[in-house]
mmCIF file of C-alpha atoms in Angstrom:
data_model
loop_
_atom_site.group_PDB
_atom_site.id
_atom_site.type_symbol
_atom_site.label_atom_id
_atom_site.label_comp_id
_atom_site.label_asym_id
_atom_site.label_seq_id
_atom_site.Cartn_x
_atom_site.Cartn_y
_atom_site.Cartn_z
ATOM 1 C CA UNK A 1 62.494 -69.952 -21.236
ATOM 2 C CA UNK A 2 63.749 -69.076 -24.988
ATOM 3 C CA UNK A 3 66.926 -67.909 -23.662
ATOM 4 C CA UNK A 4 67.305 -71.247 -21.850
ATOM 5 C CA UNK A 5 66.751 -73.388 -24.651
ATOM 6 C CA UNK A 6 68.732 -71.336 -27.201
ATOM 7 C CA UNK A 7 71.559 -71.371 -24.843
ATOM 8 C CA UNK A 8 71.506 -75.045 -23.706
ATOM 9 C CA UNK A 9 71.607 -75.927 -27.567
ATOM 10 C CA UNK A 10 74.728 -73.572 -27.981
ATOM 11 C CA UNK A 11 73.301 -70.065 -28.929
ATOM 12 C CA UNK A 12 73.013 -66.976 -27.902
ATOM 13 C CA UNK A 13 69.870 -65.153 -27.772
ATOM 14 C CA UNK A 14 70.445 -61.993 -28.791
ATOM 15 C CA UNK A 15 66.741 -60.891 -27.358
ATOM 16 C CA UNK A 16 67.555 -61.754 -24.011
ATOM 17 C CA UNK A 17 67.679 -58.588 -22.651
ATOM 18 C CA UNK A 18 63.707 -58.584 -23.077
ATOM 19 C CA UNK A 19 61.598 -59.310 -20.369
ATOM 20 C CA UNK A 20 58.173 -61.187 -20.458
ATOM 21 C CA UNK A 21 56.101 -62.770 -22.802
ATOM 22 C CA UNK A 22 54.920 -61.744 -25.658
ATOM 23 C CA UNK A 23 56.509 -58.520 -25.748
ATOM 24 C CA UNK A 24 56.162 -56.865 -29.454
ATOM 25 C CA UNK A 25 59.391 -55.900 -30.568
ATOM 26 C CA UNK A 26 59.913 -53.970 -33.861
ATOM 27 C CA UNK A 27 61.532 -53.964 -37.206
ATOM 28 C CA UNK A 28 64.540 -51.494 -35.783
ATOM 29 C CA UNK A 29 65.228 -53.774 -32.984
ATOM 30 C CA UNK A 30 65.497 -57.010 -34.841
ATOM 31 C CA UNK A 31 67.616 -54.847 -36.949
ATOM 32 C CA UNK A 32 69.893 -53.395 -33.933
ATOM 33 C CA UNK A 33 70.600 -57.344 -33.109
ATOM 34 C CA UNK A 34 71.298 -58.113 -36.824
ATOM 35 C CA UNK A 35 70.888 -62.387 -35.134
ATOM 36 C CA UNK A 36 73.223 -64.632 -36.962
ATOM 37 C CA UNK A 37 70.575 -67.313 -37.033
ATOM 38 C CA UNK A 38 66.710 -66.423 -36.884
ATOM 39 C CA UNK A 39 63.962 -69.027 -35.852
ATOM 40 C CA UNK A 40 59.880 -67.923 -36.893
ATOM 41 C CA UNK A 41 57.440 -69.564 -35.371
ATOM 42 C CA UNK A 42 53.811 -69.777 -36.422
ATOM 43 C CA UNK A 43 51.167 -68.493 -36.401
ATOM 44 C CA UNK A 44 52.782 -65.445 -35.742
ATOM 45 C CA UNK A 45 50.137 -63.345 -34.524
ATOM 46 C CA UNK A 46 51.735 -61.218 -31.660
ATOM 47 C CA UNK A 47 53.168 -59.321 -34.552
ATOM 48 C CA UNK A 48 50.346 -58.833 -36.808
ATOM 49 C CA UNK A 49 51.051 -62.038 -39.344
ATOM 50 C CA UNK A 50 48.667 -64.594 -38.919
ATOM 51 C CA UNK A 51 48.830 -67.206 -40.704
ATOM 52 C CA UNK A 52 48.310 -70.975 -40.994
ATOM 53 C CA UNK A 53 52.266 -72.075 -42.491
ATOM 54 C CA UNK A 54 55.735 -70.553 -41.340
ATOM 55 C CA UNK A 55 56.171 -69.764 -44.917
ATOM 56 C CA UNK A 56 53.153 -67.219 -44.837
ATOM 57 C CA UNK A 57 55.114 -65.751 -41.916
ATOM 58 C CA UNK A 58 58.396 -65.459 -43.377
ATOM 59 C CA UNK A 59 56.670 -64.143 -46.483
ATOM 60 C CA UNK A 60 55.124 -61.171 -44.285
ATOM 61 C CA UNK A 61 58.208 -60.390 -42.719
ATOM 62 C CA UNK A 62 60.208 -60.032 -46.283
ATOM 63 C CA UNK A 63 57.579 -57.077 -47.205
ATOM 64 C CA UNK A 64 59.340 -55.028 -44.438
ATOM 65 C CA UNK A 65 61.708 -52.965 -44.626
ATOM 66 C CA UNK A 66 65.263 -53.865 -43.709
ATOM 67 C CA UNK A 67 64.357 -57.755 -43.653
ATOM 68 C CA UNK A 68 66.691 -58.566 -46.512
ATOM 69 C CA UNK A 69 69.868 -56.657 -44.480
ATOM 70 C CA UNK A 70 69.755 -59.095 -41.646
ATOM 71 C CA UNK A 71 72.731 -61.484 -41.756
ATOM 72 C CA UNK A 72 70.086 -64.365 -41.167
ATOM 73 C CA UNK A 73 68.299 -63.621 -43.902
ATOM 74 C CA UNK A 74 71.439 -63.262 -45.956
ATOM 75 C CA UNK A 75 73.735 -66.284 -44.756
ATOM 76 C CA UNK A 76 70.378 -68.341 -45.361
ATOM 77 C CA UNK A 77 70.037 -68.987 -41.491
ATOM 78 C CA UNK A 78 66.524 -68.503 -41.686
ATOM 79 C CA UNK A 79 63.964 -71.367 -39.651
ATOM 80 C CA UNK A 80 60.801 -72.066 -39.301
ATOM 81 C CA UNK A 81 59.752 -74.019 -35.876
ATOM 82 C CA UNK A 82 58.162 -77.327 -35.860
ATOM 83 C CA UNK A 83 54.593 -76.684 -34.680
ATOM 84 C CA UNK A 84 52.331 -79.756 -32.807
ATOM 85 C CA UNK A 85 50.251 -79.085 -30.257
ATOM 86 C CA UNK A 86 51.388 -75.214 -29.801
ATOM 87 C CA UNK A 87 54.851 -73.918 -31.412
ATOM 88 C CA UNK A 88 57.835 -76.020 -30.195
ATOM 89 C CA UNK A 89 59.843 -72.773 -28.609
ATOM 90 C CA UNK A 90 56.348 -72.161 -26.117
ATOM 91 C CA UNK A 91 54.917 -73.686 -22.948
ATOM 92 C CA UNK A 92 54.627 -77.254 -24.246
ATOM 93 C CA UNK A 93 55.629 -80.564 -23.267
ATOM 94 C CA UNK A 94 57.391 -80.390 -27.016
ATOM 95 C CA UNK A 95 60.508 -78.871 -25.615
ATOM 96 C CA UNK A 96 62.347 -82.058 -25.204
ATOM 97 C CA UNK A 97 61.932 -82.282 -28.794
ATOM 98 C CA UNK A 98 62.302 -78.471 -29.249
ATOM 99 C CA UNK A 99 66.115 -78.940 -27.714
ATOM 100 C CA UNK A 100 66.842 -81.519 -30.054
ATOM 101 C CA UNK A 101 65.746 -79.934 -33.151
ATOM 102 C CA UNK A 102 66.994 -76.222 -32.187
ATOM 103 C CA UNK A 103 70.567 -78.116 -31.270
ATOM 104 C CA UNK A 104 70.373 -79.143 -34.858
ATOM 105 C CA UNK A 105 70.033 -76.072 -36.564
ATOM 106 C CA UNK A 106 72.536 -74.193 -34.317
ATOM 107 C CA UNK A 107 74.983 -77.457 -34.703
ATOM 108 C CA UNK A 108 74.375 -79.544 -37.879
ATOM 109 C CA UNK A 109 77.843 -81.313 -37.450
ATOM 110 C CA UNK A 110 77.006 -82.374 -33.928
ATOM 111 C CA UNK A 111 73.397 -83.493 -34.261
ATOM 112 C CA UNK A 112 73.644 -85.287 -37.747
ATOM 113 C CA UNK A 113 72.695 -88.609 -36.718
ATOM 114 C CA UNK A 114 69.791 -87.323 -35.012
ATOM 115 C CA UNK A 115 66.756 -87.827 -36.757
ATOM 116 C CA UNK A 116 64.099 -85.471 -35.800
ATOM 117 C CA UNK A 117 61.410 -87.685 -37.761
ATOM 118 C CA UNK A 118 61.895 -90.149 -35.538
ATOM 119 C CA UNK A 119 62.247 -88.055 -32.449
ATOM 120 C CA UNK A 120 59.362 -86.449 -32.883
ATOM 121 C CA UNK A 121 57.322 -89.443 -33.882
ATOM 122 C CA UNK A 122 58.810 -91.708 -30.631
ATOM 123 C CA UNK A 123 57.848 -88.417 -28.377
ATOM 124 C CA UNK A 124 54.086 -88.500 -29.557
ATOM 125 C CA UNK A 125 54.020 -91.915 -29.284
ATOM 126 C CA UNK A 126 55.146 -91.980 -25.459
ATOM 127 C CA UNK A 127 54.031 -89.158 -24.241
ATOM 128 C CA UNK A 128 50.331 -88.261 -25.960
ATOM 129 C CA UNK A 129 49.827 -91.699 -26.828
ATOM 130 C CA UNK A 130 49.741 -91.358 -30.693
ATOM 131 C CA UNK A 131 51.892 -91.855 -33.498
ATOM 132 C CA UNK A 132 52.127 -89.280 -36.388
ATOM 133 C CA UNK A 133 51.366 -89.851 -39.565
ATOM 134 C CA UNK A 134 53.811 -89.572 -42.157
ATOM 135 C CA UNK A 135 51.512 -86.354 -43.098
ATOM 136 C CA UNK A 136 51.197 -85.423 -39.566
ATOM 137 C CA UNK A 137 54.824 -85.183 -39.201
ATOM 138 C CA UNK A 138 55.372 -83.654 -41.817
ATOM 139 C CA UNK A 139 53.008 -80.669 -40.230
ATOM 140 C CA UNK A 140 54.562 -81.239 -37.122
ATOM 141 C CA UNK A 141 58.031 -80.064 -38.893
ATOM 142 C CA UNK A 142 56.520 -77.681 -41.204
ATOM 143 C CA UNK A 143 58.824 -79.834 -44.112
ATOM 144 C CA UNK A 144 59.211 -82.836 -46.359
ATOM 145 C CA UNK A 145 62.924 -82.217 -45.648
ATOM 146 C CA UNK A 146 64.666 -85.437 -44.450
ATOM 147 C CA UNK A 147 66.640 -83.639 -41.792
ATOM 148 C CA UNK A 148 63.509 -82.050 -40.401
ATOM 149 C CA UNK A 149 64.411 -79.020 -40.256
ATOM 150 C CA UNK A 150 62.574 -75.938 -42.310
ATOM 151 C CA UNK A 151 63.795 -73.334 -44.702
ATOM 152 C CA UNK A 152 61.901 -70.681 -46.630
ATOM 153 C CA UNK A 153 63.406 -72.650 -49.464
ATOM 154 C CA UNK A 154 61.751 -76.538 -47.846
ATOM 155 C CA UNK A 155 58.801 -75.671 -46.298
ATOM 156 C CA UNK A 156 55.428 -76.760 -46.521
ATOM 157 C CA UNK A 157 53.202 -74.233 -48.213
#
């Protein structure tokens, strides 16, 4: 399903020679693929790093070794996924908003005048039957950032 939705908004996953779910994959892999872009989703627990916030995650992952050689890390092409009811890139209804907001990151130029606030917010509303708070949202995203999409540099703490 990952490879689906990376590819559909323009990517390439360059794990999609993995089969399964929740299949642990180390340092010297993620290394081996060197991904131009990298997406983290919380809470990160199949690999050891729970936490509550992506930026716990990311903060994990930058103790290991080789994390700052990846040209993700280094082109600042580093996201974290929105989270609502489970992480957007999962099982969830969420994925229509998932394709939206991954399109975005992958293809800033093309998606600009998508607003993910609203996206999000209109998907809540017509599908669970609730509208997000403003601090909800913001959750939701994992940033205050107006284009909705998180950084190591935006995100909530």
């Amino acid at each position: 399903m990952i490879d689906q939705w990376i590819e559909k908004a323009g990517g390439t996953d360059a794990a999609k020679d993995i089969k399964g779910n929740r299949v642990k994959v180390t340092m010297e892999q993620v290394l081996q693929w060197n991904p131009d872009y990298l997406i983290v989703a919380i809470p990160g627990g199949d690999q050891g790093l729970a936490a509550n916030t992506g930026t716990s995650v990311v903060d994990a992952l930058s103790k290991l070794s080789g994390w700052n050689d990846l040209n993700a890390v280094r082109n600042n092409k580093l996201y974290i996924h929105p989270r609502g009811l489970y992480p957007w890139g999962q099982y969830t209804p969420e994925q229509a908003v998932n394709l939206q907001w991954v399109s975005k990151v992958l293809n800033p130029s093309l998606f600009a005048d998508v607003d993910l606030r609203s996206v999000t917010s209109s998907f809540h509303k017509s599908y669970f039957g609730h509208e997000p708070t403003a601090a909800e949202l913001t959750q939701i995203r994992q940033t205050t950032s107006s284009d909705g999409i998180a950084t190591p540099a935006n995100a909530i703490k």
